[in-house]
mmCIF file of C-alpha atoms in Angstrom:
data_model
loop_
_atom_site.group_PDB
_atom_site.id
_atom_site.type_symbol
_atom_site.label_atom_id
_atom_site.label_comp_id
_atom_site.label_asym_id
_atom_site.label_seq_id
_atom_site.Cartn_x
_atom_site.Cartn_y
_atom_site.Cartn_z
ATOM 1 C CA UNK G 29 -11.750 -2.189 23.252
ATOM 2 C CA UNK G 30 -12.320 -5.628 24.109
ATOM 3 C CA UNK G 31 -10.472 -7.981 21.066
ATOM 4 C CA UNK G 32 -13.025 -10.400 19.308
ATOM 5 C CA UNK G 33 -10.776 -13.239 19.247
ATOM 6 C CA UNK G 34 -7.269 -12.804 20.734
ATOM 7 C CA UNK G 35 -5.368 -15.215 21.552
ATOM 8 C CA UNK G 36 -7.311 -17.511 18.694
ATOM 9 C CA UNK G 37 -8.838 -20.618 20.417
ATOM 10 C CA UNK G 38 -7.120 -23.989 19.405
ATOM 11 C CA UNK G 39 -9.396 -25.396 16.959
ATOM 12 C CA UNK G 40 -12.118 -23.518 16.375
ATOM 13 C CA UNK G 41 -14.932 -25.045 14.771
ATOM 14 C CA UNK G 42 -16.742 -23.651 11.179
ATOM 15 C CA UNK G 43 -20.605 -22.741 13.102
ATOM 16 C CA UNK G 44 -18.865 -20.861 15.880
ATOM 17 C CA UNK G 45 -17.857 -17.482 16.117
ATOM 18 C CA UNK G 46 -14.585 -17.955 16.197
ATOM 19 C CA UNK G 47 -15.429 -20.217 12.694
ATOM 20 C CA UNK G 48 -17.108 -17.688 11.351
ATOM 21 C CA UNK G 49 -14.219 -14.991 11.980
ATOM 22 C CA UNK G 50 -11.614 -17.097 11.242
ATOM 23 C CA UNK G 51 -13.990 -17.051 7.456
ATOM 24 C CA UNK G 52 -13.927 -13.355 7.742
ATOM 25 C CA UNK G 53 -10.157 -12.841 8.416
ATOM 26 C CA UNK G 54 -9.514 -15.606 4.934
ATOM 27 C CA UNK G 55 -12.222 -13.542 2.962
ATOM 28 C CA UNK G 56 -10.111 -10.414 3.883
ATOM 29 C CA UNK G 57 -6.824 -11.703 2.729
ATOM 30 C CA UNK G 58 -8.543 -12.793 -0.855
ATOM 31 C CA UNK G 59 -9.469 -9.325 -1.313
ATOM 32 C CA UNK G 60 -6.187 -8.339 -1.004
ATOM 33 C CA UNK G 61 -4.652 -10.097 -2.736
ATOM 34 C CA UNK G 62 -7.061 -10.411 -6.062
ATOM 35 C CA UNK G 63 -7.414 -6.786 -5.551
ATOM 36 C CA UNK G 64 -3.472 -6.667 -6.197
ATOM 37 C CA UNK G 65 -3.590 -9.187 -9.417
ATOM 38 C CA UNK G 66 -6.040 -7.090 -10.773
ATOM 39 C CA UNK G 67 -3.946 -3.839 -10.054
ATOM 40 C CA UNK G 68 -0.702 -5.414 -11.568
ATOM 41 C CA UNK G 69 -1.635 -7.583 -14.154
ATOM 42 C CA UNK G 70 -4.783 -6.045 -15.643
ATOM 43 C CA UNK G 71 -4.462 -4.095 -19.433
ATOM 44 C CA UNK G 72 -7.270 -1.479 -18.702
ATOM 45 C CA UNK G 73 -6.318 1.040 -16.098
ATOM 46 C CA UNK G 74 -9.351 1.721 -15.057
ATOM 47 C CA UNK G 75 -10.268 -1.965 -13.958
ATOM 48 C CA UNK G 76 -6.516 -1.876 -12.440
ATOM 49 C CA UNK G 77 -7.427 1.312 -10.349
ATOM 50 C CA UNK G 78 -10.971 -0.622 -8.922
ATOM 51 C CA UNK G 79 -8.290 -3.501 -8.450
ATOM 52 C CA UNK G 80 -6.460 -1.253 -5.842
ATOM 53 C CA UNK G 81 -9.215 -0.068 -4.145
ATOM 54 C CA UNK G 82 -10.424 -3.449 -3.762
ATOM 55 C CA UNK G 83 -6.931 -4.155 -2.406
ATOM 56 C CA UNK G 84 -7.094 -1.020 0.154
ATOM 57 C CA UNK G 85 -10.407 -2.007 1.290
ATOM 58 C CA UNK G 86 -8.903 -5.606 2.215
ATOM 59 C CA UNK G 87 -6.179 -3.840 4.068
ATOM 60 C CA UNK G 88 -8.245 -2.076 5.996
ATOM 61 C CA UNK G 89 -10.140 -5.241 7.100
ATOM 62 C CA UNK G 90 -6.835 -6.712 8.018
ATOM 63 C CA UNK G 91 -5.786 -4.037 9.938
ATOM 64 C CA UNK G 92 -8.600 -4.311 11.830
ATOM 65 C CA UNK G 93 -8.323 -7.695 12.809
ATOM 66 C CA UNK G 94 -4.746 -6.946 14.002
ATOM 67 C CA UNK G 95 -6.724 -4.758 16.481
ATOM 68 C CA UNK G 96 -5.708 -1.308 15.001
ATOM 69 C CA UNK G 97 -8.713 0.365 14.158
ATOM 70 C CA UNK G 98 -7.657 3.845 13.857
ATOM 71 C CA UNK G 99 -5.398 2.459 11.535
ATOM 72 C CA UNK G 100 -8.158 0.949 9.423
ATOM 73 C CA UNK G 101 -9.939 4.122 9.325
ATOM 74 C CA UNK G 102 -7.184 5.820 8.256
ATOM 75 C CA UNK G 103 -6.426 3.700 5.486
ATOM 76 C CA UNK G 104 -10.057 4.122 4.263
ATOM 77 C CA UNK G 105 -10.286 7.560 4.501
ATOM 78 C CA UNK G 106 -6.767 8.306 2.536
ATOM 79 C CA UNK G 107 -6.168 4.874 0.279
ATOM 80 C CA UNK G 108 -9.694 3.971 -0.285
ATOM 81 C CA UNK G 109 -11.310 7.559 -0.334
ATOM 82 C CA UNK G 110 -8.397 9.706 -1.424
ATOM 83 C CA UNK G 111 -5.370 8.247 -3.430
ATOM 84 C CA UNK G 112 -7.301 5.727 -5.459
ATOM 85 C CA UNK G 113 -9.935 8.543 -6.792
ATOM 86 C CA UNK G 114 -6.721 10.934 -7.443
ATOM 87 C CA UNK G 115 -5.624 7.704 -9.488
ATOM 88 C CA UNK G 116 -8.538 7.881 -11.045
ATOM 89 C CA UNK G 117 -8.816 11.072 -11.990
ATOM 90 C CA UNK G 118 -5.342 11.248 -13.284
ATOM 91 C CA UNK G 119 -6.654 8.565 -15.711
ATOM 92 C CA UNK G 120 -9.114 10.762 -16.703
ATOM 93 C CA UNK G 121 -6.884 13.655 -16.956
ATOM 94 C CA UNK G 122 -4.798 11.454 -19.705
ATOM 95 C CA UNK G 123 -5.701 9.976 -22.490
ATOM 96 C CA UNK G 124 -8.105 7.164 -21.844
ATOM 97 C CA UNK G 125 -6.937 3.732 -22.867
ATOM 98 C CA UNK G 126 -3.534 4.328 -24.444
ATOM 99 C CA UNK G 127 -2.125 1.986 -26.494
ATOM 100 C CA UNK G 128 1.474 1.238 -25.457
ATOM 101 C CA UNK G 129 3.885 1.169 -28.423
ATOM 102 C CA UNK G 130 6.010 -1.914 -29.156
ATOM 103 C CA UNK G 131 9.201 -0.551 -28.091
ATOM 104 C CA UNK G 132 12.355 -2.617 -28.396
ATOM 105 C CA UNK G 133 11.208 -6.340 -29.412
ATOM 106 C CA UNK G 134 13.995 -8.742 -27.605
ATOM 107 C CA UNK G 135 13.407 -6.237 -24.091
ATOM 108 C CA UNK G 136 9.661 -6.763 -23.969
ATOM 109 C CA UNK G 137 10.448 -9.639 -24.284
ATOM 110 C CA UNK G 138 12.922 -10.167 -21.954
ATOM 111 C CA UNK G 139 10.816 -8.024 -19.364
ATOM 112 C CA UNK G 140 8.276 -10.071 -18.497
ATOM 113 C CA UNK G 141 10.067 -13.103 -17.015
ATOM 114 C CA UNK G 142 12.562 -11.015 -15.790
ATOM 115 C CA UNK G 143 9.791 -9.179 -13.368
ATOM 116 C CA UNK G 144 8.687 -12.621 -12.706
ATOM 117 C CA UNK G 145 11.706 -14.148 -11.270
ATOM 118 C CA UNK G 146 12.445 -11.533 -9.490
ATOM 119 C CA UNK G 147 9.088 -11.174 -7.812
ATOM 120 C CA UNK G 148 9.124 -15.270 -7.143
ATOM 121 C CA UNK G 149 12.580 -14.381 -5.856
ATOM 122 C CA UNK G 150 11.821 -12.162 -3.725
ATOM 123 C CA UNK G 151 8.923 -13.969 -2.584
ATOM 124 C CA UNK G 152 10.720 -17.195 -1.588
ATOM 125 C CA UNK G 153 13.653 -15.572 0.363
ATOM 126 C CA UNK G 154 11.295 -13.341 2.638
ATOM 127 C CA UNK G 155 8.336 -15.977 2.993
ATOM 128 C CA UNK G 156 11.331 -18.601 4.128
ATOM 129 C CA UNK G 157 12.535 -15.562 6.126
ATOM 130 C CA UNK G 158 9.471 -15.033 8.128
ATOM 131 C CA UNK G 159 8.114 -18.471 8.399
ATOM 132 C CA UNK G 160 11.692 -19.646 10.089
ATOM 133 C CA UNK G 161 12.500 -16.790 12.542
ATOM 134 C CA UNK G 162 11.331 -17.949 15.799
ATOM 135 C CA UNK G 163 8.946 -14.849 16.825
ATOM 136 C CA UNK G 164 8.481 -14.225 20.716
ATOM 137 C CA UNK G 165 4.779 -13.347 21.684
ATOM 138 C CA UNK G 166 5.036 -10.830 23.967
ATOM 139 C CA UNK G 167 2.078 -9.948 26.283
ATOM 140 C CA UNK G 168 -1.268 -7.967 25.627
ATOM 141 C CA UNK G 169 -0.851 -4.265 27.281
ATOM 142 C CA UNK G 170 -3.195 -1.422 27.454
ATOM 143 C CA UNK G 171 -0.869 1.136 26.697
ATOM 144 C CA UNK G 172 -0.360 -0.120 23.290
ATOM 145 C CA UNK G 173 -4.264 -1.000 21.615
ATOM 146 C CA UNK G 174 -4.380 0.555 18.762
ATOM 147 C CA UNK G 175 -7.055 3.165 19.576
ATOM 148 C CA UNK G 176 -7.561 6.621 18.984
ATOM 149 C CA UNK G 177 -7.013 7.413 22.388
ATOM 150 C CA UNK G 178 -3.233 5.773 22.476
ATOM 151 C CA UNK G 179 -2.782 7.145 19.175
ATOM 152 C CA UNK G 180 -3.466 10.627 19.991
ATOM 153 C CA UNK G 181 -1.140 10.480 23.256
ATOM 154 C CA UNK G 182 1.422 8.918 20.873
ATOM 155 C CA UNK G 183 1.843 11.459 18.282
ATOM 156 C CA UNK G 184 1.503 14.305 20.714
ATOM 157 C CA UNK G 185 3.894 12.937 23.522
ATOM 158 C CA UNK G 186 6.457 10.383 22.627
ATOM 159 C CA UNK G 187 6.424 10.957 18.875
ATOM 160 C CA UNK G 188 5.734 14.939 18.345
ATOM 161 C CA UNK G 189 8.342 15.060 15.840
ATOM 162 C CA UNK G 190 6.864 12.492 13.600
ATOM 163 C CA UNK G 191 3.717 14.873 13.850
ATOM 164 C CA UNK G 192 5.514 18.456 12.807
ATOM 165 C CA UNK G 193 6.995 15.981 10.323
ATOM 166 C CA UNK G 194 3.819 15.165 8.652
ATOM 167 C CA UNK G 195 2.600 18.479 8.736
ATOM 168 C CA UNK G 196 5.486 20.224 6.563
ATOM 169 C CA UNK G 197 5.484 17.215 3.850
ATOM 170 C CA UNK G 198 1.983 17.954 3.505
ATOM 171 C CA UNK G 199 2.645 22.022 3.292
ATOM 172 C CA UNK G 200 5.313 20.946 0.817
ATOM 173 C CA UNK G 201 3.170 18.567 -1.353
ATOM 174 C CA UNK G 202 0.057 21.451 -0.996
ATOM 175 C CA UNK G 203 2.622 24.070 -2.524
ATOM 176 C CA UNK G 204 4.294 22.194 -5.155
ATOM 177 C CA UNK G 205 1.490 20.920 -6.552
ATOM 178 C CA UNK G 206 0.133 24.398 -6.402
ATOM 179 C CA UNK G 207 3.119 25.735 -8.769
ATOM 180 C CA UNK G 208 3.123 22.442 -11.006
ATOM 181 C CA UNK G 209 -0.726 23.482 -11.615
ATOM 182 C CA UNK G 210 0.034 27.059 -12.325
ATOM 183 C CA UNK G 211 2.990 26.418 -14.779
ATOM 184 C CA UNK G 212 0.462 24.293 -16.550
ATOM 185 C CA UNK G 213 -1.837 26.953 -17.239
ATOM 186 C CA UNK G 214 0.390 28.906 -19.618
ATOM 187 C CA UNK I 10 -0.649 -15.757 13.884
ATOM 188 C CA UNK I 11 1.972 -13.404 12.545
ATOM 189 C CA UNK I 12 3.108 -15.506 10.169
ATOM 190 C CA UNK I 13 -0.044 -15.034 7.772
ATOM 191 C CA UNK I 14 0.341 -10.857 8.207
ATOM 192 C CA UNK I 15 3.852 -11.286 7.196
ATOM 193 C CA UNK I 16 3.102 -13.502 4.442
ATOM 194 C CA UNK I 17 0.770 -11.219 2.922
ATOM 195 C CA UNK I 18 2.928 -8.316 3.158
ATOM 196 C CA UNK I 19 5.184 -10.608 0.962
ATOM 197 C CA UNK I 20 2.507 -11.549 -1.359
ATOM 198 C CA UNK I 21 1.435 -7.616 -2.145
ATOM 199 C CA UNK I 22 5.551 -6.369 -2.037
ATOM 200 C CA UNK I 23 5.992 -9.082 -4.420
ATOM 201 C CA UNK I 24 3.045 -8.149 -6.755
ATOM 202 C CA UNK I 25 4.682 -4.311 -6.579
ATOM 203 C CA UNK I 26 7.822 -5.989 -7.780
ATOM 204 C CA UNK I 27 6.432 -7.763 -10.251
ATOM 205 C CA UNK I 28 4.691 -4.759 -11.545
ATOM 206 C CA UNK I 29 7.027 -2.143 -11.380
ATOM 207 C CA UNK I 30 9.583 -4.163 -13.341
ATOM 208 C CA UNK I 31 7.842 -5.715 -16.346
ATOM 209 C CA UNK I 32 4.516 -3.245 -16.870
ATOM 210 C CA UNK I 33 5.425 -0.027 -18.834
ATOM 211 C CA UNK I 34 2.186 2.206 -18.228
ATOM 212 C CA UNK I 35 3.294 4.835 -15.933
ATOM 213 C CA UNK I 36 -0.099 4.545 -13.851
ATOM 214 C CA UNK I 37 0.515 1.086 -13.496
ATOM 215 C CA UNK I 38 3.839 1.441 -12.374
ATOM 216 C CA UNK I 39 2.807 4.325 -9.320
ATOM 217 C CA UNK I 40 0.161 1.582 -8.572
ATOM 218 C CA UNK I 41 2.449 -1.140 -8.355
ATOM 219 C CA UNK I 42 4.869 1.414 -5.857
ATOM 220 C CA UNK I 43 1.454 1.983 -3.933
ATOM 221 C CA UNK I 44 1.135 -1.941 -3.388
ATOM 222 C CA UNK I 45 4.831 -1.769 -2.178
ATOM 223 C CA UNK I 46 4.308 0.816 0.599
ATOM 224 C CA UNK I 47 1.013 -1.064 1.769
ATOM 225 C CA UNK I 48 3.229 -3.941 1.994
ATOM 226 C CA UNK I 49 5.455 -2.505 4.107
ATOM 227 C CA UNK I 50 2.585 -0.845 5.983
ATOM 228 C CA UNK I 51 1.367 -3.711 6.872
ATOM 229 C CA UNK I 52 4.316 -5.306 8.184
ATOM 230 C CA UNK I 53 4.994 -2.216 10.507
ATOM 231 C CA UNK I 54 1.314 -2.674 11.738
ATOM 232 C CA UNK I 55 1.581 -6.714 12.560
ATOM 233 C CA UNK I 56 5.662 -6.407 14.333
ATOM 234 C CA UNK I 57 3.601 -3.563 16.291
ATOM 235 C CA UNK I 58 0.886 -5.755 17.477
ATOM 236 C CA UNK I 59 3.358 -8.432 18.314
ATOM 237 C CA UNK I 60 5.583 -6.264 20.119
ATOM 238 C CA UNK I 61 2.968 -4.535 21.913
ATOM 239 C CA UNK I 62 3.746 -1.399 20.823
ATOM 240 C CA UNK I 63 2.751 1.792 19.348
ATOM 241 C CA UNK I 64 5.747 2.856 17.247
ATOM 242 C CA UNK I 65 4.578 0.490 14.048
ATOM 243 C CA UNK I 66 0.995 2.233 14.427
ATOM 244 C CA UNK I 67 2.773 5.922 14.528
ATOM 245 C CA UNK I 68 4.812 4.669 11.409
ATOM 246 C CA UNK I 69 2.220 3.554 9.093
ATOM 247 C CA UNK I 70 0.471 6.596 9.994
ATOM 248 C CA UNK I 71 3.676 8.687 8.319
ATOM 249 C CA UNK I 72 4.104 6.618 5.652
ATOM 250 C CA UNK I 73 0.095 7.169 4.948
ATOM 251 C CA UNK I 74 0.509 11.069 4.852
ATOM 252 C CA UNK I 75 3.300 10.963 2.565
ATOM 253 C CA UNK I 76 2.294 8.209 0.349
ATOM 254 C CA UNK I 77 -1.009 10.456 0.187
ATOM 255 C CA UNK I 78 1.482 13.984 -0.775
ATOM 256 C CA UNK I 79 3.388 11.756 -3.101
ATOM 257 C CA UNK I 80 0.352 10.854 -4.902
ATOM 258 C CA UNK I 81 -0.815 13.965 -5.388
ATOM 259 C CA UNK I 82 2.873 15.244 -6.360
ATOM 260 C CA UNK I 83 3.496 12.205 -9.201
ATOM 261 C CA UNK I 84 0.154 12.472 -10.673
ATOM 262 C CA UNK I 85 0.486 16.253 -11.572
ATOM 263 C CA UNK I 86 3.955 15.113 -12.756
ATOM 264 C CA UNK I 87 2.538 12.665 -14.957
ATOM 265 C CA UNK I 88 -0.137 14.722 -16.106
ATOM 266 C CA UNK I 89 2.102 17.328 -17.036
ATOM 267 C CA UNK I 90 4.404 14.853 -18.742
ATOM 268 C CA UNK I 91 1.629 13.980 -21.010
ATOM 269 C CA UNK I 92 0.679 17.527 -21.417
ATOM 270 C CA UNK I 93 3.920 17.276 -23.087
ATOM 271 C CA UNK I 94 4.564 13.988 -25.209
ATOM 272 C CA UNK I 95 1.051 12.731 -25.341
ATOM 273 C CA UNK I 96 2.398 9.150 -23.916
ATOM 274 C CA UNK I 97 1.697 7.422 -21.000
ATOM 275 C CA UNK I 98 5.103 4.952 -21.549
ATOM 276 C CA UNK I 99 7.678 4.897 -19.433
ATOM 277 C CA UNK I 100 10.365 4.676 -21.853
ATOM 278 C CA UNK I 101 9.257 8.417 -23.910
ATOM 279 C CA UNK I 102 9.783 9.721 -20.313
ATOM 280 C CA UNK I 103 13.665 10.005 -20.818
ATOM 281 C CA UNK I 104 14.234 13.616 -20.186
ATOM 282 C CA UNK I 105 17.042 12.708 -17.955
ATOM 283 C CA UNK I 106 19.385 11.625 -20.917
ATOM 284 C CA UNK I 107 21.221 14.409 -21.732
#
């Protein structure tokens, strides 16, 4: 798969392609992240849940501009298509709307800034973290594109073990939530 | 270039942070983790493209399949929890007390 724009041109300008993908690739990373403001911050879970599909459906976009597209798919097919509908079905399984109690005054309080500063904490150390470590650009291969083809020959050659891995969490998840469904019956 | 990747990563890990600490809904909170492992997801994916190669792709891939069984596991958790107290707050959800 040839890459739409890789390396980036210098200074690309707003009417050419580059422009225009360059538009793309910002309108991607606002999904993201107003798809996770909505998810956090939001009262009403079921404007939080559209939130994180919102955000899931930006990552996918950014994975594919980082050339992955297998990758992309994959996070549409499971974020986007799976986990955020099991989200929202779980909210539909519980009570819609829930009122949250008051709990202990001075820690609700307390909680909110707390989260804050640690987030903005956080935040600072590992943006300063990756915006001073001097990263070496190493050279475009073709055994490494992110296609399904290299994928495949990945998980079946070099990485096997992450495969057989995969397959006995998911046998694992399959039967516990098979005996967590049956002890709720009676 | 991966600068920006890495930056959001930081942005959504931070949001996760942010949420799992100071929001008390337990939905909110498994969202919030959700936002965390895209984070990191997304990092794996970017130091993969700019090491050329395919170990980052292999390893969001994992962390997709169990992120997916984990979901399924913590929601019937949940849902059984408030089978049981009729709350969705994290702080009723102290059977571990003793």
């Amino acid at each position: 798969m040839q890459p739409l724009v890789w390396p980036p041109m210098a200074n690309p300008t707003l009417f050419s392609l580059e422009g225009a993908v360059g538009i793309i690739f910002l309108l991607t990373i606002a999904l993201v992240v107003t798809g996770g403001l909505i998810a956090v911050v939001s009262q009403r879970l079921v404007r939080a849940v559209s939130g994180l599909a919102i955000c899931f459906t930006g990552l996918a976009g950014v994975y594919y501009f980082l050339l992955s597209p297998f990758v992309a798919m994959m996070q549409l097919l499971i974020y986007v298509g799976a986990v955020s509908i099991l989200i929202a079905f779980g909210i539909m399984m519980a009570t819609p709307e829930q009122e949250i109690g008051p709990g202990n005054a001075w820690i609700s309080r307390l909680v909110g800034p707390l989260g804050a500063s640690v987030g903005g904490l956080f935040f600072a150390a590992l943006t300063i973290l990756g915006l001073k470590t001097p990263w070496q650009v190493f050279p475009r291969t073709a055994e490494a594109s992110g296609d399904i083809e290299q994928v495949g020959k990945t998980l079946l050659t070099s990485h096997s073990m992450v495969f057989e891995l995969i397959s006995i969490v998911l046998l694992m998840a399959i039967i516990g939530a098979l005996v967590i469904a049956r002890r709720g019956r009676n | 270039m991966i600068q920006s990747y890495l930056t959001v990563s930081v942005i959504l890990f931070c949001l996760g942070i942010v949420g799992v600490i100071s929001r008390r809904n337990v939905f909110t909170v498994f969202m919030s983790i959700e936002l965390m492992l895209n984070a990191a997801n997304l990092s794996f994916v970017a130091l993969a493209r700019l090491h050329e190669s395919m170990d980052g792709h292999v390893l969001a891939l994992m962390v997709m399949a169990v992120a997916a069984a984990e979901a399924a596991l913590a929601l019937a958790v949940v849902i059984l929890l408030h089978k049981h107290k009729g709350k969705l707050d994290t702080n009723v959800f102290s059977l571990l007390k003793g």
